PDB file of N, CA and C in Angstrom:
ATOM      1  N   MET A   1     -41.869  -3.418  19.922  1.00 86.00           N
ATOM      2  CA  MET A   1     -41.346  -3.143  18.586  1.00 86.00           C
ATOM      3  C   MET A   1     -40.905  -1.682  18.552  1.00 86.00           C
ATOM      4  N   SER A   2     -39.766  -1.437  17.956  1.00 91.00           N
ATOM      5  CA  SER A   2     -39.259  -0.068  17.884  1.00 91.00           C
ATOM      6  C   SER A   2     -39.687   0.594  16.576  1.00 91.00           C
ATOM      7  N   VAL A   3     -39.506   1.895  16.529  1.00 91.00           N
ATOM      8  CA  VAL A   3     -39.867   2.681  15.346  1.00 91.00           C
ATOM      9  C   VAL A   3     -38.603   3.305  14.781  1.00 91.00           C
ATOM     10  N   THR A   4     -38.432   3.207  13.470  1.00 91.00           N
ATOM     11  CA  THR A   4     -37.307   3.811  12.770  1.00 91.00           C
ATOM     12  C   THR A   4     -37.854   4.626  11.605  1.00 91.00           C
ATOM     13  N   THR A   5     -37.293   5.785  11.406  1.00 93.00           N
ATOM     14  CA  THR A   5     -37.719   6.642  10.308  1.00 93.00           C
ATOM     15  C   THR A   5     -36.800   6.425   9.119  1.00 93.00           C
ATOM     16  N   VAL A   6     -37.391   6.344   7.924  1.00 92.00           N
ATOM     17  CA  VAL A   6     -36.624   6.134   6.706  1.00 92.00           C
ATOM     18  C   VAL A   6     -37.066   7.167   5.675  1.00 92.00           C
ATOM     19  N   ARG A   7     -36.110   7.760   4.998  1.00 96.00           N
ATOM     20  CA  ARG A   7     -36.423   8.669   3.897  1.00 96.00           C
ATOM     21  C   ARG A   7     -36.389   7.871   2.600  1.00 96.00           C
ATOM     22  N   LEU A   8     -37.473   7.945   1.857  1.00 96.00           N
ATOM     23  CA  LEU A   8     -37.568   7.216   0.596  1.00 96.00           C
ATOM     24  C   LEU A   8     -37.608   8.176  -0.572  1.00 96.00           C
ATOM     25  N   GLN A   9     -37.020   7.769  -1.664  1.00 98.00           N
ATOM     26  CA  GLN A   9     -37.145   8.540  -2.898  1.00 98.00           C
ATOM     27  C   GLN A   9     -38.604   8.459  -3.342  1.00 98.00           C
ATOM     28  N   ASP A  10     -39.055   9.492  -4.039  1.00 97.00           N
ATOM     29  CA  ASP A  10     -40.460   9.556  -4.435  1.00 97.00           C
ATOM     30  C   ASP A  10     -40.913   8.329  -5.217  1.00 97.00           C
ATOM     31  N   ASP A  11     -40.098   7.887  -6.172  1.00 98.00           N
ATOM     32  CA  ASP A  11     -40.503   6.728  -6.984  1.00 98.00           C
ATOM     33  C   ASP A  11     -40.561   5.451  -6.136  1.00 98.00           C
ATOM     34  N   THR A  12     -39.672   5.333  -5.163  1.00 97.00           N
ATOM     35  CA  THR A  12     -39.690   4.168  -4.270  1.00 97.00           C
ATOM     36  C   THR A  12     -40.946   4.195  -3.409  1.00 97.00           C
ATOM     37  N   GLU A  13     -41.290   5.360  -2.906  1.00 97.00           N
ATOM     38  CA  GLU A  13     -42.511   5.525  -2.103  1.00 97.00           C
ATOM     39  C   GLU A  13     -43.759   5.152  -2.910  1.00 97.00           C
ATOM     40  N   GLN A  14     -43.802   5.561  -4.154  1.00 98.00           N
ATOM     41  CA  GLN A  14     -44.952   5.236  -5.012  1.00 98.00           C
ATOM     42  C   GLN A  14     -45.051   3.727  -5.253  1.00 98.00           C
ATOM     43  N   ARG A  15     -43.933   3.111  -5.534  1.00 98.00           N
ATOM     44  CA  ARG A  15     -43.920   1.660  -5.762  1.00 98.00           C
ATOM     45  C   ARG A  15     -44.315   0.911  -4.495  1.00 98.00           C
ATOM     46  N   LEU A  16     -43.842   1.384  -3.355  1.00 98.00           N
ATOM     47  CA  LEU A  16     -44.190   0.784  -2.080  1.00 98.00           C
ATOM     48  C   LEU A  16     -45.694   0.892  -1.824  1.00 98.00           C
ATOM     49  N   GLU A  17     -46.248   2.037  -2.104  1.00 98.00           N
ATOM     50  CA  GLU A  17     -47.690   2.266  -1.924  1.00 98.00           C
ATOM     51  C   GLU A  17     -48.508   1.321  -2.800  1.00 98.00           C
ATOM     52  N   ILE A  18     -48.081   1.127  -4.033  1.00 98.00           N
ATOM     53  CA  ILE A  18     -48.787   0.235  -4.966  1.00 98.00           C
ATOM     54  C   ILE A  18     -48.763  -1.204  -4.441  1.00 98.00           C
ATOM     55  N   ILE A  19     -47.598  -1.649  -4.023  1.00 98.00           N
ATOM     56  CA  ILE A  19     -47.474  -3.021  -3.521  1.00 98.00           C
ATOM     57  C   ILE A  19     -48.286  -3.201  -2.234  1.00 98.00           C
ATOM     58  N   ALA A  20     -48.205  -2.242  -1.334  1.00 98.00           N
ATOM     59  CA  ALA A  20     -48.956  -2.330  -0.075  1.00 98.00           C
ATOM     60  C   ALA A  20     -50.458  -2.426  -0.351  1.00 98.00           C
ATOM     61  N   ASN A  21     -50.950  -1.622  -1.279  1.00 98.00           N
ATOM     62  CA  ASN A  21     -52.375  -1.666  -1.622  1.00 98.00           C
ATOM     63  C   ASN A  21     -52.739  -3.001  -2.261  1.00 98.00           C
ATOM     64  N   LYS A  22     -51.908  -3.470  -3.158  1.00 98.00           N
ATOM     65  CA  LYS A  22     -52.178  -4.733  -3.842  1.00 98.00           C
ATOM     66  C   LYS A  22     -52.231  -5.901  -2.850  1.00 98.00           C
ATOM     67  N   LEU A  23     -51.309  -5.907  -1.869  1.00 98.00           N
ATOM     68  CA  LEU A  23     -51.246  -6.985  -0.880  1.00 98.00           C
ATOM     69  C   LEU A  23     -52.166  -6.744   0.319  1.00 98.00           C
ATOM     70  N   GLN A  24     -52.758  -5.566   0.358  1.00 98.00           N
ATOM     71  CA  GLN A  24     -53.590  -5.166   1.493  1.00 98.00           C
ATOM     72  C   GLN A  24     -52.821  -5.266   2.802  1.00 98.00           C
ATOM     73  N   ARG A  25     -51.617  -4.741   2.761  1.00 98.00           N
ATOM     74  CA  ARG A  25     -50.730  -4.690   3.918  1.00 98.00           C
ATOM     75  C   ARG A  25     -50.261  -3.251   4.097  1.00 98.00           C
ATOM     76  N   SER A  26     -49.747  -2.954   5.282  1.00 97.00           N
ATOM     77  CA  SER A  26     -49.213  -1.613   5.514  1.00 97.00           C
ATOM     78  C   SER A  26     -47.833  -1.484   4.865  1.00 97.00           C
ATOM     79  N   LYS A  27     -47.455  -0.237   4.614  1.00 96.00           N
ATOM     80  CA  LYS A  27     -46.115   0.003   4.080  1.00 96.00           C
ATOM     81  C   LYS A  27     -45.057  -0.459   5.081  1.00 96.00           C
ATOM     82  N   GLY A  28     -45.344  -0.268   6.370  1.00 96.00           N
ATOM     83  CA  GLY A  28     -44.411  -0.713   7.402  1.00 96.00           C
ATOM     84  C   GLY A  28     -44.201  -2.220   7.356  1.00 96.00           C
ATOM     85  N   TRP A  29     -45.281  -2.982   7.117  1.00 97.00           N
ATOM     86  CA  TRP A  29     -45.166  -4.432   7.030  1.00 97.00           C
ATOM     87  C   TRP A  29     -44.294  -4.828   5.845  1.00 97.00           C
ATOM     88  N   ILE A  30     -44.525  -4.180   4.688  1.00 97.00           N
ATOM     89  CA  ILE A  30     -43.744  -4.476   3.477  1.00 97.00           C
ATOM     90  C   ILE A  30     -42.265  -4.171   3.727  1.00 97.00           C
ATOM     91  N   ILE A  31     -41.982  -3.025   4.313  1.00 97.00           N
ATOM     92  CA  ILE A  31     -40.600  -2.637   4.588  1.00 97.00           C
ATOM     93  C   ILE A  31     -39.962  -3.626   5.562  1.00 97.00           C
ATOM     94  N   ASN A  32     -40.687  -4.013   6.609  1.00 96.00           N
ATOM     95  CA  ASN A  32     -40.156  -4.953   7.590  1.00 96.00           C
ATOM     96  C   ASN A  32     -39.826  -6.296   6.937  1.00 96.00           C
ATOM     97  N   GLN A  33     -40.722  -6.816   6.096  1.00 97.00           N
ATOM     98  CA  GLN A  33     -40.475  -8.078   5.407  1.00 97.00           C
ATOM     99  C   GLN A  33     -39.260  -7.979   4.490  1.00 97.00           C
ATOM    100  N   ALA A  34     -39.167  -6.882   3.760  1.00 97.00           N
ATOM    101  CA  ALA A  34     -38.040  -6.688   2.845  1.00 97.00           C
ATOM    102  C   ALA A  34     -36.724  -6.620   3.620  1.00 97.00           C
ATOM    103  N   LEU A  35     -36.746  -5.956   4.753  1.00 97.00           N
ATOM    104  CA  LEU A  35     -35.536  -5.822   5.558  1.00 97.00           C
ATOM    105  C   LEU A  35     -35.129  -7.165   6.163  1.00 97.00           C
ATOM    106  N   ILE A  36     -36.098  -7.941   6.611  1.00 98.00           N
ATOM    107  CA  ILE A  36     -35.802  -9.281   7.137  1.00 98.00           C
ATOM    108  C   ILE A  36     -35.122 -10.120   6.062  1.00 98.00           C
ATOM    109  N   GLU A  37     -35.685 -10.125   4.857  1.00 98.00           N
ATOM    110  CA  GLU A  37     -35.094 -10.897   3.758  1.00 98.00           C
ATOM    111  C   GLU A  37     -33.694 -10.417   3.430  1.00 98.00           C
ATOM    112  N   TYR A  38     -33.497  -9.092   3.402  1.00 98.00           N
ATOM    113  CA  TYR A  38     -32.187  -8.526   3.100  1.00 98.00           C
ATOM    114  C   TYR A  38     -31.162  -8.939   4.155  1.00 98.00           C
ATOM    115  N   LEU A  39     -31.530  -8.845   5.436  1.00 98.00           N
ATOM    116  CA  LEU A  39     -30.603  -9.188   6.505  1.00 98.00           C
ATOM    117  C   LEU A  39     -30.258 -10.666   6.484  1.00 98.00           C
ATOM    118  N   GLU A  40     -31.244 -11.522   6.213  1.00 98.00           N
ATOM    119  CA  GLU A  40     -30.972 -12.959   6.112  1.00 98.00           C
ATOM    120  C   GLU A  40     -30.024 -13.252   4.956  1.00 98.00           C
ATOM    121  N   LYS A  41     -30.229 -12.572   3.834  1.00 98.00           N
ATOM    122  CA  LYS A  41     -29.355 -12.757   2.675  1.00 98.00           C
ATOM    123  C   LYS A  41     -27.928 -12.306   2.998  1.00 98.00           C
ATOM    124  N   GLN A  42     -27.797 -11.176   3.666  1.00 98.00           N
ATOM    125  CA  GLN A  42     -26.470 -10.677   4.027  1.00 98.00           C
ATOM    126  C   GLN A  42     -25.761 -11.637   4.985  1.00 98.00           C
ATOM    127  N   GLN A  43     -26.506 -12.174   5.949  1.00 98.00           N
ATOM    128  CA  GLN A  43     -25.914 -13.121   6.887  1.00 98.00           C
ATOM    129  C   GLN A  43     -25.444 -14.372   6.156  1.00 98.00           C
ATOM    130  N   LEU A  44     -26.264 -14.880   5.238  1.00 98.00           N
ATOM    131  CA  LEU A  44     -25.900 -16.059   4.468  1.00 98.00           C
ATOM    132  C   LEU A  44     -24.656 -15.794   3.619  1.00 98.00           C
ATOM    133  N   GLU A  45     -24.587 -14.622   3.003  1.00 98.00           N
ATOM    134  CA  GLU A  45     -23.410 -14.272   2.199  1.00 98.00           C
ATOM    135  C   GLU A  45     -22.156 -14.202   3.063  1.00 98.00           C
ATOM    136  N   GLN A  46     -22.275 -13.657   4.269  1.00 98.00           N
ATOM    137  CA  GLN A  46     -21.126 -13.590   5.177  1.00 98.00           C
ATOM    138  C   GLN A  46     -20.676 -14.986   5.593  1.00 98.00           C
ATOM    139  N   GLU A  47     -21.646 -15.870   5.871  1.00 98.00           N
ATOM    140  CA  GLU A  47     -21.303 -17.247   6.224  1.00 98.00           C
ATOM    141  C   GLU A  47     -20.618 -17.955   5.062  1.00 98.00           C
ATOM    142  N   ARG A  48     -21.126 -17.752   3.853  1.00 98.00           N
ATOM    143  CA  ARG A  48     -20.510 -18.378   2.676  1.00 98.00           C
ATOM    144  C   ARG A  48     -19.104 -17.833   2.454  1.00 98.00           C
ATOM    145  N   TRP A  49     -18.918 -16.546   2.674  1.00 98.00           N
ATOM    146  CA  TRP A  49     -17.591 -15.959   2.511  1.00 98.00           C
ATOM    147  C   TRP A  49     -16.627 -16.569   3.524  1.00 98.00           C
ATOM    148  N   GLN A  50     -17.068 -16.730   4.769  1.00 98.00           N
ATOM    149  CA  GLN A  50     -16.222 -17.334   5.803  1.00 98.00           C
ATOM    150  C   GLN A  50     -15.873 -18.768   5.426  1.00 98.00           C
ATOM    151  N   GLN A  51     -16.851 -19.518   4.915  1.00 98.00           N
ATOM    152  CA  GLN A  51     -16.598 -20.892   4.480  1.00 98.00           C
ATOM    153  C   GLN A  51     -15.605 -20.921   3.315  1.00 98.00           C
ATOM    154  N   THR A  52     -15.712 -19.947   2.422  1.00 98.00           N
ATOM    155  CA  THR A  52     -14.785 -19.862   1.294  1.00 98.00           C
ATOM    156  C   THR A  52     -13.362 -19.621   1.791  1.00 98.00           C
ATOM    157  N   LEU A  53     -13.218 -18.696   2.728  1.00 98.00           N
ATOM    158  CA  LEU A  53     -11.886 -18.421   3.284  1.00 98.00           C
ATOM    159  C   LEU A  53     -11.315 -19.655   3.968  1.00 98.00           C
ATOM    160  N   GLU A  54     -12.153 -20.371   4.715  1.00 97.00           N
ATOM    161  CA  GLU A  54     -11.697 -21.587   5.382  1.00 97.00           C
ATOM    162  C   GLU A  54     -11.303 -22.654   4.365  1.00 97.00           C
ATOM    163  N   ALA A  55     -12.072 -22.766   3.294  1.00 95.00           N
ATOM    164  CA  ALA A  55     -11.762 -23.754   2.256  1.00 95.00           C
ATOM    165  C   ALA A  55     -10.453 -23.404   1.556  1.00 95.00           C
ATOM    166  N   MET A  56     -10.230 -22.124   1.302  1.00 97.00           N
ATOM    167  CA  MET A  56      -8.990 -21.699   0.657  1.00 97.00           C
ATOM    168  C   MET A  56      -7.789 -21.988   1.554  1.00 97.00           C
ATOM    169  N   GLU A  57      -7.939 -21.758   2.847  1.00 97.00           N
ATOM    170  CA  GLU A  57      -6.867 -22.041   3.789  1.00 97.00           C
ATOM    171  C   GLU A  57      -6.591 -23.541   3.848  1.00 97.00           C
ATOM    172  N   SER A  58      -7.649 -24.318   3.835  1.00 94.00           N
ATOM    173  CA  SER A  58      -7.516 -25.775   3.854  1.00 94.00           C
ATOM    174  C   SER A  58      -6.781 -26.263   2.604  1.00 94.00           C
ATOM    175  N   ALA A  59      -7.140 -25.714   1.449  1.00 94.00           N
ATOM    176  CA  ALA A  59      -6.487 -26.094   0.193  1.00 94.00           C
ATOM    177  C   ALA A  59      -5.023 -25.673   0.206  1.00 94.00           C
ATOM    178  N   ALA A  60      -4.749 -24.493   0.764  1.00 96.00           N
ATOM    179  CA  ALA A  60      -3.362 -24.019   0.841  1.00 96.00           C
ATOM    180  C   ALA A  60      -2.517 -24.946   1.718  1.00 96.00           C
ATOM    181  N   GLN A  61      -3.152 -25.623   2.664  1.00 95.00           N
ATOM    182  CA  GLN A  61      -2.447 -26.561   3.530  1.00 95.00           C
ATOM    183  C   GLN A  61      -2.376 -27.952   2.910  1.00 95.00           C
ATOM    184  N   GLY A  62      -2.908 -28.083   1.708  1.00 93.00           N
ATOM    185  CA  GLY A  62      -2.850 -29.363   1.011  1.00 93.00           C
ATOM    186  C   GLY A  62      -3.955 -30.330   1.379  1.00 93.00           C
ATOM    187  N   LYS A  63      -4.948 -29.854   2.084  1.00 95.00           N
ATOM    188  CA  LYS A  63      -6.075 -30.705   2.475  1.00 95.00           C
ATOM    189  C   LYS A  63      -7.111 -30.701   1.352  1.00 95.00           C
ATOM    190  N   VAL A  64      -6.871 -31.559   0.357  1.00 94.00           N
ATOM    191  CA  VAL A  64      -7.740 -31.597  -0.822  1.00 94.00           C
ATOM    192  C   VAL A  64      -8.090 -33.042  -1.153  1.00 94.00           C
ATOM    193  N   VAL A  65      -9.115 -33.200  -1.964  1.00 94.00           N
ATOM    194  CA  VAL A  65      -9.530 -34.509  -2.468  1.00 94.00           C
ATOM    195  C   VAL A  65      -9.340 -34.478  -3.976  1.00 94.00           C
ATOM    196  N   ALA A  66      -8.800 -35.556  -4.523  1.00 93.00           N
ATOM    197  CA  ALA A  66      -8.559 -35.629  -5.965  1.00 93.00           C
ATOM    198  C   ALA A  66      -9.878 -35.508  -6.726  1.00 93.00           C
ATOM    199  N   GLY A  67      -9.829 -34.788  -7.827  1.00 94.00           N
ATOM    200  CA  GLY A  67     -11.013 -34.588  -8.660  1.00 94.00           C
ATOM    201  C   GLY A  67     -11.625 -35.891  -9.128  1.00 94.00           C
ATOM    202  N   GLU A  68     -10.779 -36.856  -9.442  1.00 95.00           N
ATOM    203  CA  GLU A  68     -11.265 -38.169  -9.888  1.00 95.00           C
ATOM    204  C   GLU A  68     -12.152 -38.818  -8.831  1.00 95.00           C
ATOM    205  N   GLU A  69     -11.723 -38.727  -7.581  1.00 96.00           N
ATOM    206  CA  GLU A  69     -12.506 -39.319  -6.489  1.00 96.00           C
ATOM    207  C   GLU A  69     -13.863 -38.631  -6.361  1.00 96.00           C
ATOM    208  N   VAL A  70     -13.871 -37.333  -6.516  1.00 96.00           N
ATOM    209  CA  VAL A  70     -15.120 -36.587  -6.425  1.00 96.00           C
ATOM    210  C   VAL A  70     -16.057 -36.994  -7.562  1.00 96.00           C
ATOM    211  N   HIS A  71     -15.522 -37.103  -8.797  1.00 97.00           N
ATOM    212  CA  HIS A  71     -16.348 -37.504  -9.941  1.00 97.00           C
ATOM    213  C   HIS A  71     -16.907 -38.912  -9.765  1.00 97.00           C
ATOM    214  N   GLU A  72     -16.096 -39.824  -9.247  1.00 96.00           N
ATOM    215  CA  GLU A  72     -16.579 -41.190  -8.995  1.00 96.00           C
ATOM    216  C   GLU A  72     -17.716 -41.173  -7.982  1.00 96.00           C
ATOM    217  N   TRP A  73     -17.547 -40.380  -6.943  1.00 97.00           N
ATOM    218  CA  TRP A  73     -18.582 -40.274  -5.918  1.00 97.00           C
ATOM    219  C   TRP A  73     -19.872 -39.703  -6.507  1.00 97.00           C
ATOM    220  N   LEU A  74     -19.754 -38.602  -7.257  1.00 97.00           N
ATOM    221  CA  LEU A  74     -20.940 -37.982  -7.864  1.00 97.00           C
ATOM    222  C   LEU A  74     -21.627 -38.926  -8.844  1.00 97.00           C
ATOM    223  N   ASN A  75     -20.848 -39.643  -9.619  1.00 97.00           N
ATOM    224  CA  ASN A  75     -21.424 -40.575 -10.591  1.00 97.00           C
ATOM    225  C   ASN A  75     -22.122 -41.757  -9.916  1.00 97.00           C
ATOM    226  N   SER A  76     -21.799 -42.008  -8.654  1.00 97.00           N
ATOM    227  CA  SER A  76     -22.434 -43.122  -7.943  1.00 97.00           C
ATOM    228  C   SER A  76     -23.801 -42.739  -7.371  1.00 97.00           C
ATOM    229  N   TRP A  77     -24.109 -41.443  -7.349  1.00 97.00           N
ATOM    230  CA  TRP A  77     -25.380 -40.990  -6.782  1.00 97.00           C
ATOM    231  C   TRP A  77     -26.552 -41.632  -7.525  1.00 97.00           C
ATOM    232  N   GLY A  78     -27.512 -42.121  -6.793  1.00 95.00           N
ATOM    233  CA  GLY A  78     -28.717 -42.687  -7.384  1.00 95.00           C
ATOM    234  C   GLY A  78     -28.544 -44.101  -7.910  1.00 95.00           C
ATOM    235  N   THR A  79     -27.380 -44.684  -7.706  1.00 96.00           N
ATOM    236  CA  THR A  79     -27.143 -46.053  -8.155  1.00 96.00           C
ATOM    237  C   THR A  79     -27.260 -47.001  -6.962  1.00 96.00           C
ATOM    238  N   ASP A  80     -27.256 -48.299  -7.244  1.00 95.00           N
ATOM    239  CA  ASP A  80     -27.312 -49.294  -6.171  1.00 95.00           C
ATOM    240  C   ASP A  80     -26.017 -49.317  -5.360  1.00 95.00           C
ATOM    241  N   ASN A  81     -24.939 -48.783  -5.946  1.00 94.00           N
ATOM    242  CA  ASN A  81     -23.631 -48.800  -5.297  1.00 94.00           C
ATOM    243  C   ASN A  81     -23.189 -47.374  -4.948  1.00 94.00           C
ATOM    244  N   GLU A  82     -24.108 -46.608  -4.334  1.00 96.00           N
ATOM    245  CA  GLU A  82     -23.791 -45.220  -3.996  1.00 96.00           C
ATOM    246  C   GLU A  82     -22.671 -45.182  -2.961  1.00 96.00           C
ATOM    247  N   GLN A  83     -21.660 -44.360  -3.249  1.00 96.00           N
ATOM    248  CA  GLN A  83     -20.469 -44.294  -2.395  1.00 96.00           C
ATOM    249  C   GLN A  83     -20.600 -43.185  -1.346  1.00 96.00           C
ATOM    250  N   ASP A  84     -19.809 -43.308  -0.292  1.00 95.00           N
ATOM    251  CA  ASP A  84     -19.708 -42.233   0.692  1.00 95.00           C
ATOM    252  C   ASP A  84     -18.844 -41.126   0.090  1.00 95.00           C
ATOM    253  N   ALA A  85     -19.027 -39.924   0.588  1.00 95.00           N
ATOM    254  CA  ALA A  85     -18.235 -38.802   0.118  1.00 95.00           C
ATOM    255  C   ALA A  85     -16.755 -39.049   0.366  1.00 95.00           C
ATOM    256  N   PRO A  86     -15.910 -38.691  -0.597  1.00 95.00           N
ATOM    257  CA  PRO A  86     -14.472 -38.888  -0.390  1.00 95.00           C
ATOM    258  C   PRO A  86     -13.939 -38.007   0.726  1.00 95.00           C
ATOM    259  N   ARG A  87     -12.924 -38.464   1.389  1.00 92.00           N
ATOM    260  CA  ARG A  87     -12.334 -37.727   2.512  1.00 92.00           C
ATOM    261  C   ARG A  87     -10.875 -37.384   2.218  1.00 92.00           C
ATOM    262  N   VAL A  88     -10.427 -36.342   2.852  1.00 89.00           N
ATOM    263  CA  VAL A  88      -9.023 -35.938   2.746  1.00 89.00           C
ATOM    264  C   VAL A  88      -8.171 -37.025   3.379  1.00 89.00           C
ATOM    265  N   LYS A  89      -7.076 -37.368   2.708  1.00 80.00           N
ATOM    266  CA  LYS A  89      -6.187 -38.433   3.218  1.00 80.00           C
ATOM    267  C   LYS A  89      -4.995 -37.852   3.930  1.00 80.00           C
TER     268      LYS A  89
END
């Protein structure tokens, strides 16, 4: 495991100390957990952004499903006649 130095504002340091004491964990553990969560969130946001760009490109090429078909599919959820997801034609 590597070591990284971080400068914290005084109020952030105080809040970190309170949480570490309450959880009976080290400040380093709290910071590591917070950073893991932040990095996972950033990665997920980047993936969603890439998917959005791909979806926009697909729509620009006319690869879309009619809204009516989507509503029919959604309305079939949980029924005895549940439909498969509509596909681009």
